[in-house]
Coordinates of C-alpha atoms (C1' of nucleotides) in Angstrom, one line a residue:
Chain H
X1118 CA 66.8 47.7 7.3
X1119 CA 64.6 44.8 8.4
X1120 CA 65.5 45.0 11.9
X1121 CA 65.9 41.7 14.4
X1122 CA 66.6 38.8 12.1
X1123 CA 69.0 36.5 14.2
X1124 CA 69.0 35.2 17.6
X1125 CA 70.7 33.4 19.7
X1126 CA 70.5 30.9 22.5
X1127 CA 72.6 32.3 25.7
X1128 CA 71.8 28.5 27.0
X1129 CA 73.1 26.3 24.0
X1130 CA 76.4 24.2 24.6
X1131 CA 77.0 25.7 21.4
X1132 CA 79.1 29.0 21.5
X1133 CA 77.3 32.3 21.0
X1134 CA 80.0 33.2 18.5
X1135 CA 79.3 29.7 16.4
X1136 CA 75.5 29.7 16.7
X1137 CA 76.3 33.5 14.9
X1138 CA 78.4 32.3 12.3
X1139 CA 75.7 29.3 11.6
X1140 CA 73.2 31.7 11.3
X1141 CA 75.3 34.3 9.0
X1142 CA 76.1 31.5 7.0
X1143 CA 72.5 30.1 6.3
X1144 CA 71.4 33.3 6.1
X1145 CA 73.3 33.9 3.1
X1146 CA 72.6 29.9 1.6
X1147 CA 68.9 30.8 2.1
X1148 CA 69.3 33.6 -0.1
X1149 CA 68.4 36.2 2.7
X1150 CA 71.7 37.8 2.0
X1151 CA 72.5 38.5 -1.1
X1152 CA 76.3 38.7 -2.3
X1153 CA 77.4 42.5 -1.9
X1154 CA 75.2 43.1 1.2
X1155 CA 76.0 45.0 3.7
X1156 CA 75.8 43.4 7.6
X1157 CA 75.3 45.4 10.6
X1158 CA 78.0 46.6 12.1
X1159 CA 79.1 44.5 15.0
X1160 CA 78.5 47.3 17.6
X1161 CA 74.9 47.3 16.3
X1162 CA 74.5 43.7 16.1
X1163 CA 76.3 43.2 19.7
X1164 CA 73.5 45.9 20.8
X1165 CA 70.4 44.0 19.1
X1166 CA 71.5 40.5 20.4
X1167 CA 72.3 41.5 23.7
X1168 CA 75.8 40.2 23.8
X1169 CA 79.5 41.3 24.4
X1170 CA 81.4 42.9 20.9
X1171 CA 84.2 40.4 21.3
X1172 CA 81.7 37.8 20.7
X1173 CA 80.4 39.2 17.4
X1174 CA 83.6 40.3 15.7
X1175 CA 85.1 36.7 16.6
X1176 CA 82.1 35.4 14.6
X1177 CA 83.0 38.3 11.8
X1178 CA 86.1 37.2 12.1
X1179 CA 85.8 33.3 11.5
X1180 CA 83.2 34.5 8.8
X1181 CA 86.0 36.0 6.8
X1182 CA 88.5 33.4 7.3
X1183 CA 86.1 31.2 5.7
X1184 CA 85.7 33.6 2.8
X1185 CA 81.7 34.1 3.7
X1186 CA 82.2 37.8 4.3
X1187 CA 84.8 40.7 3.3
X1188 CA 85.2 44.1 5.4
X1189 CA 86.1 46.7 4.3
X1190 CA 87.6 49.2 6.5
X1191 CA 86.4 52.3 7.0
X1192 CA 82.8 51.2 5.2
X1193 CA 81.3 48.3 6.9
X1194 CA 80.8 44.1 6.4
X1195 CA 79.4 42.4 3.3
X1196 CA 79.0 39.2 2.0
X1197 CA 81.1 37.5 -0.1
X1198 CA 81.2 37.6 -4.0
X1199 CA 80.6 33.9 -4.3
X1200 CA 84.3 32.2 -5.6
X1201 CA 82.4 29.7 -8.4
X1202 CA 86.0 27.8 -7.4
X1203 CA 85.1 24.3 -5.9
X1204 CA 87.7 24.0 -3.3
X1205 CA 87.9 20.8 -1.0
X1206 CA 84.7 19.1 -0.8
X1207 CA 86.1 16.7 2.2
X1208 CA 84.0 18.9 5.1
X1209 CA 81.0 18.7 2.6
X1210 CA 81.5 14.8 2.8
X1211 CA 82.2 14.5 6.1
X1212 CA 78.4 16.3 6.7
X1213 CA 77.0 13.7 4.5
X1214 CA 78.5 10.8 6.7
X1215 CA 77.1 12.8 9.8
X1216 CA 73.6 12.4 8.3
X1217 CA 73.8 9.0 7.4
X1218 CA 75.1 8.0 10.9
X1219 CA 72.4 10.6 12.3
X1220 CA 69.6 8.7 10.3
X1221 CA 71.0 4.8 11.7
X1222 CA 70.5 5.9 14.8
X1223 CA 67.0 7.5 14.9
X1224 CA 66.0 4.8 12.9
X1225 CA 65.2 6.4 9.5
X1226 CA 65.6 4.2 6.9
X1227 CA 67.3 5.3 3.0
X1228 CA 63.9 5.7 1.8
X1229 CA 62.7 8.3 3.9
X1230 CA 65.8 9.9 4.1
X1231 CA 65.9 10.8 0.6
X1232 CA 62.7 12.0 1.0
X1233 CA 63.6 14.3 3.6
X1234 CA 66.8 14.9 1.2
X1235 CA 64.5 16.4 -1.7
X1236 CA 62.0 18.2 0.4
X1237 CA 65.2 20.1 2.1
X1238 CA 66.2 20.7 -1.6
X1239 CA 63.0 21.9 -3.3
X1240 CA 62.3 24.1 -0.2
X1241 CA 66.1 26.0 -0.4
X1242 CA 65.4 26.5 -3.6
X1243 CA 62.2 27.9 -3.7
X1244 CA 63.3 29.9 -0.5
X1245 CA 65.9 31.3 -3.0
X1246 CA 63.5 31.9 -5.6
X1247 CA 61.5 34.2 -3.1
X1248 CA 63.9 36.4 -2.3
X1249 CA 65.1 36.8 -6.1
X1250 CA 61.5 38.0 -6.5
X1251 CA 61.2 40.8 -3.7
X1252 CA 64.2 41.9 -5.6
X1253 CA 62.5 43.0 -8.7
Chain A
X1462 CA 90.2 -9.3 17.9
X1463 CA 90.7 -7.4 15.0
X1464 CA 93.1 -4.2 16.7
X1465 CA 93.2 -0.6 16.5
X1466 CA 89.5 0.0 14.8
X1467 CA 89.3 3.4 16.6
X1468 CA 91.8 6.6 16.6
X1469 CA 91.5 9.8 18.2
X1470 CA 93.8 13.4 17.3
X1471 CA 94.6 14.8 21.0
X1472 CA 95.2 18.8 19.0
X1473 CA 91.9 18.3 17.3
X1474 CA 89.7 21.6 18.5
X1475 CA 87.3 18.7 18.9
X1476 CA 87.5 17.1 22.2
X1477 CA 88.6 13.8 22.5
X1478 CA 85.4 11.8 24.3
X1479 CA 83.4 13.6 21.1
X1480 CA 85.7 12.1 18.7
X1481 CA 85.2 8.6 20.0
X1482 CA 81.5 9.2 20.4
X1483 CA 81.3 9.9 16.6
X1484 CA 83.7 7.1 15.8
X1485 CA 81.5 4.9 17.7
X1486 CA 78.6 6.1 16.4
X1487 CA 79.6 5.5 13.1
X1488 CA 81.2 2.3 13.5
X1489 CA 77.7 1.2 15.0
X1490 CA 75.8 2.6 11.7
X1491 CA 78.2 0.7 9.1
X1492 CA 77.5 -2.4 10.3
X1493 CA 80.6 -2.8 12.3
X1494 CA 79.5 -3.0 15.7
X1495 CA 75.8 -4.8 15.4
X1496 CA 73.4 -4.6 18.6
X1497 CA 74.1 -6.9 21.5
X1498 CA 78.0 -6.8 20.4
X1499 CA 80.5 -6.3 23.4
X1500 CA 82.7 -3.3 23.6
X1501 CA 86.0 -3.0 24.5
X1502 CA 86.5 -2.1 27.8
X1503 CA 87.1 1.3 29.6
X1504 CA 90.3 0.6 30.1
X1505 CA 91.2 -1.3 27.0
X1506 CA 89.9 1.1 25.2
X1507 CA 91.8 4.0 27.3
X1508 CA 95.1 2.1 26.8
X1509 CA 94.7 1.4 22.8
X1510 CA 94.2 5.3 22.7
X1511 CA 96.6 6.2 24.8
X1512 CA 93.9 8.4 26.7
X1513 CA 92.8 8.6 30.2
X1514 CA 90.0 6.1 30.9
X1515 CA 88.0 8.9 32.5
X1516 CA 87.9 10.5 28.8
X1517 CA 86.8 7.0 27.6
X1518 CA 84.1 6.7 30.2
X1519 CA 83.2 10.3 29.4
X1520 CA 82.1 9.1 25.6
X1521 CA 80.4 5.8 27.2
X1522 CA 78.5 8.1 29.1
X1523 CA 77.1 10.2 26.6
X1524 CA 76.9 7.0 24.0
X1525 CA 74.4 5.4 26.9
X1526 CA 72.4 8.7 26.7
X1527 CA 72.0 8.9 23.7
X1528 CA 70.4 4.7 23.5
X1529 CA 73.4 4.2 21.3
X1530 CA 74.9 1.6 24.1
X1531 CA 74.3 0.1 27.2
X1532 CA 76.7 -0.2 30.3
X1533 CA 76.2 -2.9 33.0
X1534 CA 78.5 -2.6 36.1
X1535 CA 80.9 -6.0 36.5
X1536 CA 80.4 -6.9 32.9
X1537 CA 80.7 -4.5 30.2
X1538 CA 79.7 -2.0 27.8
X1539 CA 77.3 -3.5 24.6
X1540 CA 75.7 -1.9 21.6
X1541 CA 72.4 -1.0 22.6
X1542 CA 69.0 -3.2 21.1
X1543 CA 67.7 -0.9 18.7
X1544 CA 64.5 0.4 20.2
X1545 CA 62.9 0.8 16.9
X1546 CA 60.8 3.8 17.8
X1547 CA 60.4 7.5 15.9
X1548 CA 61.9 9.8 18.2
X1549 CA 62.4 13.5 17.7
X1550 CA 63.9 14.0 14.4
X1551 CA 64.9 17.5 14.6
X1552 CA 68.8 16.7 15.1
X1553 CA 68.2 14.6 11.5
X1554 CA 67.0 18.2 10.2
X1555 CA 69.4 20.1 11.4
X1556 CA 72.0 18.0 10.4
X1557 CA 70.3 18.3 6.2
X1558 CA 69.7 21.8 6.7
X1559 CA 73.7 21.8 8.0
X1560 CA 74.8 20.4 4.5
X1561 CA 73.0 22.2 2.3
X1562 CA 74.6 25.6 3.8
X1563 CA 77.7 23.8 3.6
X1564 CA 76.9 22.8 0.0
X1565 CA 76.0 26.4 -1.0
X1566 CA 79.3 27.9 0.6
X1567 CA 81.2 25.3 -1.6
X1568 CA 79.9 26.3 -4.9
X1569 CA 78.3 22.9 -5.0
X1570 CA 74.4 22.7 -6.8
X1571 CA 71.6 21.3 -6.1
X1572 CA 72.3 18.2 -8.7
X1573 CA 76.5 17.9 -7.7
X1574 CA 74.7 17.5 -4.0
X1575 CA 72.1 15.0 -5.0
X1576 CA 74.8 12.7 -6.2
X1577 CA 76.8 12.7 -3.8
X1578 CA 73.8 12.0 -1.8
X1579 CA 73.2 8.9 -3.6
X1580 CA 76.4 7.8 -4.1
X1581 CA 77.0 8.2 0.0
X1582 CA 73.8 6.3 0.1
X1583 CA 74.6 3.4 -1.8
X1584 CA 78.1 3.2 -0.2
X1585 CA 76.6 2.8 3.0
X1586 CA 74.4 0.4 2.2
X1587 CA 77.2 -1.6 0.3
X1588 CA 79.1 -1.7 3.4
X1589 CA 76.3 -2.8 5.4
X1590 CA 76.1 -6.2 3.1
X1591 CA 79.8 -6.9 3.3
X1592 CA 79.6 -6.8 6.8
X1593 CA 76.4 -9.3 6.9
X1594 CA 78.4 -11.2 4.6
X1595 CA 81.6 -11.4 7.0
X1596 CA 79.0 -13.4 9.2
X1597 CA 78.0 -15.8 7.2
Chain D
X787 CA 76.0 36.6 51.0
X788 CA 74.8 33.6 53.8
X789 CA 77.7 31.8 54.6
X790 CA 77.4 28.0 53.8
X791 CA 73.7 26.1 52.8
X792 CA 74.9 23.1 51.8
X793 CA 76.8 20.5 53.5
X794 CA 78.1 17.1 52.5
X795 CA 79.0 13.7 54.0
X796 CA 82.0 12.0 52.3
X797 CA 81.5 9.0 54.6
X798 CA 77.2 8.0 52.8
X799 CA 76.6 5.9 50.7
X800 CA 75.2 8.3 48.2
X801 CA 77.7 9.8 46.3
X802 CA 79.2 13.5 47.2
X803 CA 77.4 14.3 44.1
X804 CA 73.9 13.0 44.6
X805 CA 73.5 14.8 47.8
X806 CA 74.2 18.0 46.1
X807 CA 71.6 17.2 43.2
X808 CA 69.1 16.3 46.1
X809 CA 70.2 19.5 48.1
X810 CA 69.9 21.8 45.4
X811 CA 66.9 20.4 43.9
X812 CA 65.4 21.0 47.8
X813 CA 66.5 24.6 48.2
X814 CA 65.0 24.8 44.6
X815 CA 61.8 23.2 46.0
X816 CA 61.8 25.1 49.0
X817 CA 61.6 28.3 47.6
X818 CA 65.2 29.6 49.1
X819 CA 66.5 30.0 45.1
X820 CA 63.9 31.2 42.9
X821 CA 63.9 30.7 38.8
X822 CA 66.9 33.1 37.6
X823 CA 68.9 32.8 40.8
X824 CA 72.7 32.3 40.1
X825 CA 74.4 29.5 42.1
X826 CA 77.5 30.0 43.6
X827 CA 80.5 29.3 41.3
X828 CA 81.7 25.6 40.8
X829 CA 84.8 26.2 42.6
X830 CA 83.7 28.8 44.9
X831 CA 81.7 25.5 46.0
X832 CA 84.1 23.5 45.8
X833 CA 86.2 25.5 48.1
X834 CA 83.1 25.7 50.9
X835 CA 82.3 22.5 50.7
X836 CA 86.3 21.5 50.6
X837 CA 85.4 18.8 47.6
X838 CA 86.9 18.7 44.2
X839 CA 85.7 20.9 41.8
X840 CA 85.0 18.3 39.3
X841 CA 82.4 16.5 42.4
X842 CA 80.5 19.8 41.9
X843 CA 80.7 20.2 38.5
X844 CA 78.8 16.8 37.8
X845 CA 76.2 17.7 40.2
X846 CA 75.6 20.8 38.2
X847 CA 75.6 18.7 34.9
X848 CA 73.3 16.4 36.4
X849 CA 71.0 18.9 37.3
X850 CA 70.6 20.8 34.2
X851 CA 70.4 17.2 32.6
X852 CA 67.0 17.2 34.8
X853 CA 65.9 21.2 33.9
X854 CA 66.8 22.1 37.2
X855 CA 69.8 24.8 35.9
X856 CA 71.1 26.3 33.6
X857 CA 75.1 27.1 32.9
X858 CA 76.0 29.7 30.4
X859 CA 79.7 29.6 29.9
X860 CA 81.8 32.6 31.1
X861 CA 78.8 33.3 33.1
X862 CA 77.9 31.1 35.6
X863 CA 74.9 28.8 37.1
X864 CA 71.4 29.7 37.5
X865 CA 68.6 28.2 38.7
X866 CA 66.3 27.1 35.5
X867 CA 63.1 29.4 34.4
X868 CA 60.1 26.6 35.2
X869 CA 58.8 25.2 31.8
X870 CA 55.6 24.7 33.3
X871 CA 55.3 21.9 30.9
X872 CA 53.8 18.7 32.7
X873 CA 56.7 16.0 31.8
X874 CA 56.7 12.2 32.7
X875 CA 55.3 11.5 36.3
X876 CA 56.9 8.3 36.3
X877 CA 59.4 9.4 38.6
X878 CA 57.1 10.7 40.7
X879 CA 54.3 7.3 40.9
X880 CA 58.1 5.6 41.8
X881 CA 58.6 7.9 44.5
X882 CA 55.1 7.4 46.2
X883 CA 54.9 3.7 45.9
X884 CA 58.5 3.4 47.8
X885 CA 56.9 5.6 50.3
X886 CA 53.7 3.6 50.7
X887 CA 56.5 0.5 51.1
X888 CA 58.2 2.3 53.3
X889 CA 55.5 3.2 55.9
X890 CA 54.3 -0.2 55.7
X891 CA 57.5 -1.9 56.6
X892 CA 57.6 0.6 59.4
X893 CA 54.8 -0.2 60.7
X894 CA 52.5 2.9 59.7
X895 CA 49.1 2.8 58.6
X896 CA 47.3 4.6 56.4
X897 CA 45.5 7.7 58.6
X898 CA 49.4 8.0 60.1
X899 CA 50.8 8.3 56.9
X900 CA 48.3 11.0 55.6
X901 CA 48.7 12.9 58.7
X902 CA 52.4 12.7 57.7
X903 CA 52.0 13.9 54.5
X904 CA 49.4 16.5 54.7
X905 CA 51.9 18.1 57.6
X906 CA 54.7 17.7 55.3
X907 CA 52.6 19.8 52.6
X908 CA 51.7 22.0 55.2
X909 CA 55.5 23.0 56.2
X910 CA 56.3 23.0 52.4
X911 CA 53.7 26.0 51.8
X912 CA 54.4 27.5 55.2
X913 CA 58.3 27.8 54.1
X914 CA 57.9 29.1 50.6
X915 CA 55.4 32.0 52.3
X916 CA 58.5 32.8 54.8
X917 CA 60.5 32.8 51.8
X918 CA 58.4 35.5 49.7
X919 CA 58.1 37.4 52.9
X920 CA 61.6 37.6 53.2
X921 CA 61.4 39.7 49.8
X922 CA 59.4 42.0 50.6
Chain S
X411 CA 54.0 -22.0 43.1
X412 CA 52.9 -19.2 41.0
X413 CA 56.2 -19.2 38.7
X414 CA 57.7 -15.6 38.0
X415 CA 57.1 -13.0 40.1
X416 CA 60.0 -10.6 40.0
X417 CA 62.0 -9.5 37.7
X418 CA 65.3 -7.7 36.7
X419 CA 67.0 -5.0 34.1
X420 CA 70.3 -5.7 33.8
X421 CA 70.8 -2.2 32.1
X422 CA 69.2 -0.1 35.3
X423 CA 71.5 2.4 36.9
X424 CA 70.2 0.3 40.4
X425 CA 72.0 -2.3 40.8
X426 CA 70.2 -5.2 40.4
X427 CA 70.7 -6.7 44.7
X428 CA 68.7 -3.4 45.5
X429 CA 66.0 -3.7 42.6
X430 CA 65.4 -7.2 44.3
X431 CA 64.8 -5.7 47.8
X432 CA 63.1 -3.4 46.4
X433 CA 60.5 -5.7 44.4
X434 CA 59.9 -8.2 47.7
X435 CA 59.6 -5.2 49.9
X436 CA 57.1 -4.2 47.9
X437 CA 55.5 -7.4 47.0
X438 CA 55.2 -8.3 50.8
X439 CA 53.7 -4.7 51.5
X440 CA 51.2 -5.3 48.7
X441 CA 50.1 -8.3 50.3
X442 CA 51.1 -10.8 47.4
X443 CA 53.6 -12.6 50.3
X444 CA 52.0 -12.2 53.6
X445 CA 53.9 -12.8 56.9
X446 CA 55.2 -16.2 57.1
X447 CA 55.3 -17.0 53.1
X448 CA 58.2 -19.2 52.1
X449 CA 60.4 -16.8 49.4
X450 CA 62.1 -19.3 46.7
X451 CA 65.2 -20.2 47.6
X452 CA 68.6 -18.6 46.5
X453 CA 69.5 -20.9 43.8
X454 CA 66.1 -21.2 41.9
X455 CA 65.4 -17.5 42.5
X456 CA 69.1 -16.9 40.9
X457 CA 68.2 -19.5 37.8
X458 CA 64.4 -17.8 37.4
X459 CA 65.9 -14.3 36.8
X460 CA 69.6 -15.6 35.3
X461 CA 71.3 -13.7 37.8
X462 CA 74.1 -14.6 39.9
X463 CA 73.4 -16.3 43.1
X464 CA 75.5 -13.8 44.8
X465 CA 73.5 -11.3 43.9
X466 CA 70.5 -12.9 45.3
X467 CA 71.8 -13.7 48.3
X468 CA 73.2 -10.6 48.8
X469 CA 69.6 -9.3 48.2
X470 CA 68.1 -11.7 51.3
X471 CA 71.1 -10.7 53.5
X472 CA 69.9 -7.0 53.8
X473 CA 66.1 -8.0 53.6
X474 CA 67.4 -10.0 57.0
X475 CA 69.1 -7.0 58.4
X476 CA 65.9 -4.8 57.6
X477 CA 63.7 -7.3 59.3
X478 CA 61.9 -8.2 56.4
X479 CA 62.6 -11.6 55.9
X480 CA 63.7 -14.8 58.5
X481 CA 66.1 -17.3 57.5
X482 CA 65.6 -20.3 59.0
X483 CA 68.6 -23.1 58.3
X484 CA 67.4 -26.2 56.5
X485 CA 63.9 -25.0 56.2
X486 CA 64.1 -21.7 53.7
X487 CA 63.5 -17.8 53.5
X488 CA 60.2 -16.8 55.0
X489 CA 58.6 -13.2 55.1
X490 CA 59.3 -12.6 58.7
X491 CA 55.8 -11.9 61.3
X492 CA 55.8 -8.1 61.1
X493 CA 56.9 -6.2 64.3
X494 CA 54.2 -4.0 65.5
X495 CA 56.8 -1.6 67.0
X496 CA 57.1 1.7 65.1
X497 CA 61.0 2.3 64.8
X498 CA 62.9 5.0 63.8
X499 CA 60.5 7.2 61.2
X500 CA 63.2 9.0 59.9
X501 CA 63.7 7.0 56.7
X502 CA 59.8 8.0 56.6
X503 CA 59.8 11.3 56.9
X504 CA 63.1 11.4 54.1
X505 CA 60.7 10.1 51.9
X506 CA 57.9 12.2 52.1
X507 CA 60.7 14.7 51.4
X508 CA 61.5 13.5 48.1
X509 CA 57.9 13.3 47.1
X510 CA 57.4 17.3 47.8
X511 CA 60.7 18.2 45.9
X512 CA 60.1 15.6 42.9
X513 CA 56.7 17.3 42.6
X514 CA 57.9 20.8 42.8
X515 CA 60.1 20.2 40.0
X516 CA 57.7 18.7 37.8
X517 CA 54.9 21.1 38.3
X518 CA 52.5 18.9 40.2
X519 CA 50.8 21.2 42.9
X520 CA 49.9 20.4 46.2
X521 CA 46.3 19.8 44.9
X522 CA 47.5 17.3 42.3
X523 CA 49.4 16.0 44.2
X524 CA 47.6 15.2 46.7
X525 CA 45.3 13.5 44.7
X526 CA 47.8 11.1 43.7
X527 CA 48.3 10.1 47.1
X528 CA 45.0 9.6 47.6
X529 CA 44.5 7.0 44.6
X530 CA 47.8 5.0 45.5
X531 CA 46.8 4.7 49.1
X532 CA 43.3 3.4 48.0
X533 CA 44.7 1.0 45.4
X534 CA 47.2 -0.4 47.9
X535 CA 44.8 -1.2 50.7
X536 CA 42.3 -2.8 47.6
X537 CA 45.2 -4.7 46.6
X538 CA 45.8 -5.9 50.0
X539 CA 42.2 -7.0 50.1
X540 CA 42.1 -8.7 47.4
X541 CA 44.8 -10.9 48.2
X542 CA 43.0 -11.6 51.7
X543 CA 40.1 -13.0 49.3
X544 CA 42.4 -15.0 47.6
X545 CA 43.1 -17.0 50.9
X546 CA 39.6 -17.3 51.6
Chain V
dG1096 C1' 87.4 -8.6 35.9
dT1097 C1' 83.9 -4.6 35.0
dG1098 C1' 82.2 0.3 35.5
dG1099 C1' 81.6 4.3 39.2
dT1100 C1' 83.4 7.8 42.2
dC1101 C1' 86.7 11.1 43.7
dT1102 C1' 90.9 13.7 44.0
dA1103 C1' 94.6 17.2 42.7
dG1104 C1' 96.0 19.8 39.4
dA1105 C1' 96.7 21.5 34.6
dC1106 C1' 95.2 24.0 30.5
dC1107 C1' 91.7 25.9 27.4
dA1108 C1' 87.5 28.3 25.6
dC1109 C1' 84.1 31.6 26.5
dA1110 C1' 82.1 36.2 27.5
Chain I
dG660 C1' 86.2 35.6 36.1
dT661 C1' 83.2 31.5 34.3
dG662 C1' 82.5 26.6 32.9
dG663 C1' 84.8 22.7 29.9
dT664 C1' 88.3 19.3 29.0
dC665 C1' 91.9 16.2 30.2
dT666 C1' 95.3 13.7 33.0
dA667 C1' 97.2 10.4 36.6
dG668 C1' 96.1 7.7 39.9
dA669 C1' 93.4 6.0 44.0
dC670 C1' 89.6 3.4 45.9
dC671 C1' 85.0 1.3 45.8
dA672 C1' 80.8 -1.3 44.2
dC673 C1' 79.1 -4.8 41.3
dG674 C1' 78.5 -9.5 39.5

DNA sequence: GTGGTCTAGACCACA
DNA sequence: GTGGTCTAGACCACG
């Protein structure tokens, strides 16, 4: 449909299959990805990226476990009706701890982290907003 | 001095030296551990985990990379002088852009995030001033 | 494909492992693995240079530290694509100072030192030409 | 005499013996101690760079072996009369080595490179004059 | 005493 | 198959 839109870094210490599910993930956060979309199919995405199969359906696979995406057999990969149920936040704070601890350390004080808080906010949602508007 | 302040979960899919470099990392950022302050040693360290000391010297390693301490054969291991300069924040940004996916795939909003952004933000803080306090 | 290229000496003072970095980063240098070249296997290595596996897997994390290689789990080790960017030259202003020491503690002067090093330029291009020959 | 002249970093992967050979190899090649120059002795030299005397004497022990200093008992260290006779140039040639390989794999050319030989052999033989002025 | 190097050998993750 | 992690234990260099 639009053709190339991940990529991945064969170099990374991060796995191939995690730098995928990353990627699916924000994809669909960013509003890229509607809920009910259909993915490519992991021969076809395997083929674009350049990598082995295994790779992608392991990232399909941890994407489903995590309730991102469904498949559907015989019909293809979509994303994920969005559960409004607020399950266990406890990853969400440990992220938040992360980017405190990150911040100490590259000496950015509160102040200019909240900053860089509400710019990251403002730009998700008007990254949202965008793609609500191709839809219409 | 003050016992067990670190722990580490050997069946964690995260490895062990990257636990202890997280828990030291954070440890440093709350206040616990200010700069100049002696670490315990290698060995110490190894035995209070009940880890190999080569694991332990692993997380040292990649601590002193990172500026976050400093390692001087025949005496120690110390928390590093903060060097005070802006280095490459693109970690920092990855780490926001990190929690807002997170956020999204949680059902959690834009204003649920923000306060638990400030609330995070005033914890740490908090905990910062105890710790000053302690010295006093 | 050449039998063995590198060699070590358990008995210096330099670590197994720096003399690998220093060897490696040579044949780099020298022209006899070019950018994309893949490095023999960590334990194949290991085996030929009958040394611990672990030995030659710091070297190779040493020298990707420095941009010399890269490792791509599941893969192997290849020799890194040049960035072409020019870096810090610190390093290199150390290394010809402790040369300039060097020669004068030995007792060379000046016009015998540049005869030195335009010679040692001289064999460098020479051997990188033998080395592209050999391609052909 | 003239108060500091050397100094240490206790956080250097070098350890700190061989950063002092290093400095009053260099110092005595740049001319600042010319042949014959009492060095400060062990003690004040170890209470000047609050080190331990150990290390400093350690430090003199292989400048003796390398030639580069004389002890003589009850009278001091002195920067020994420099032996005309051109040893071994292996160390040398080693060296020059280095310099070729640290270059390649920074991206300095031979050009460039060259020129940077050119200015620090220039700056260290104005350096040396200068200090012959000073004795005037 | 400290950290640094190295070994022999196990098990796991990745592609 | 590859590289990554971890262990147990030895020996060395440093200050």
């Amino acid at each position: 449909m639009f053709g190339l839109r991940f990529f991945v870094d064969p170099r990374s210490a991060l796995p191939i299959y995690q730098q995928l599910v990353n990627q699916i993930k924000a994809a669909a956060a960013g509003g890229l990805y509607p809920p009910g979309q259909q993915l490519p199919s992991v021969r076809e995405l395997a083929g674009q990226l350049a990598i082995n199969p295994n790779t992608v359906a392991k990232a399909f696979r941890i994407l489903e476990e995590q309730g991102v995406i469904e498949r559907r057999r015989g019909l293809g990969t979509f994303i994920a009706q969005k559960p409004a149920v607020a399950k266990d936040l406890t990853s969400l704070r440990i992220k938040l701890q992360e980017l405190l601890v990150e911040a100490y350390h590259l000496g950015v004080g509160p102040q200019e982290l909240r900053q860089m808080f509400e710019t990251a906010l403002n730009n998700w949602n008007k990254g949202k907003e965008e793609q609500r508007g191709k839809g219409n």
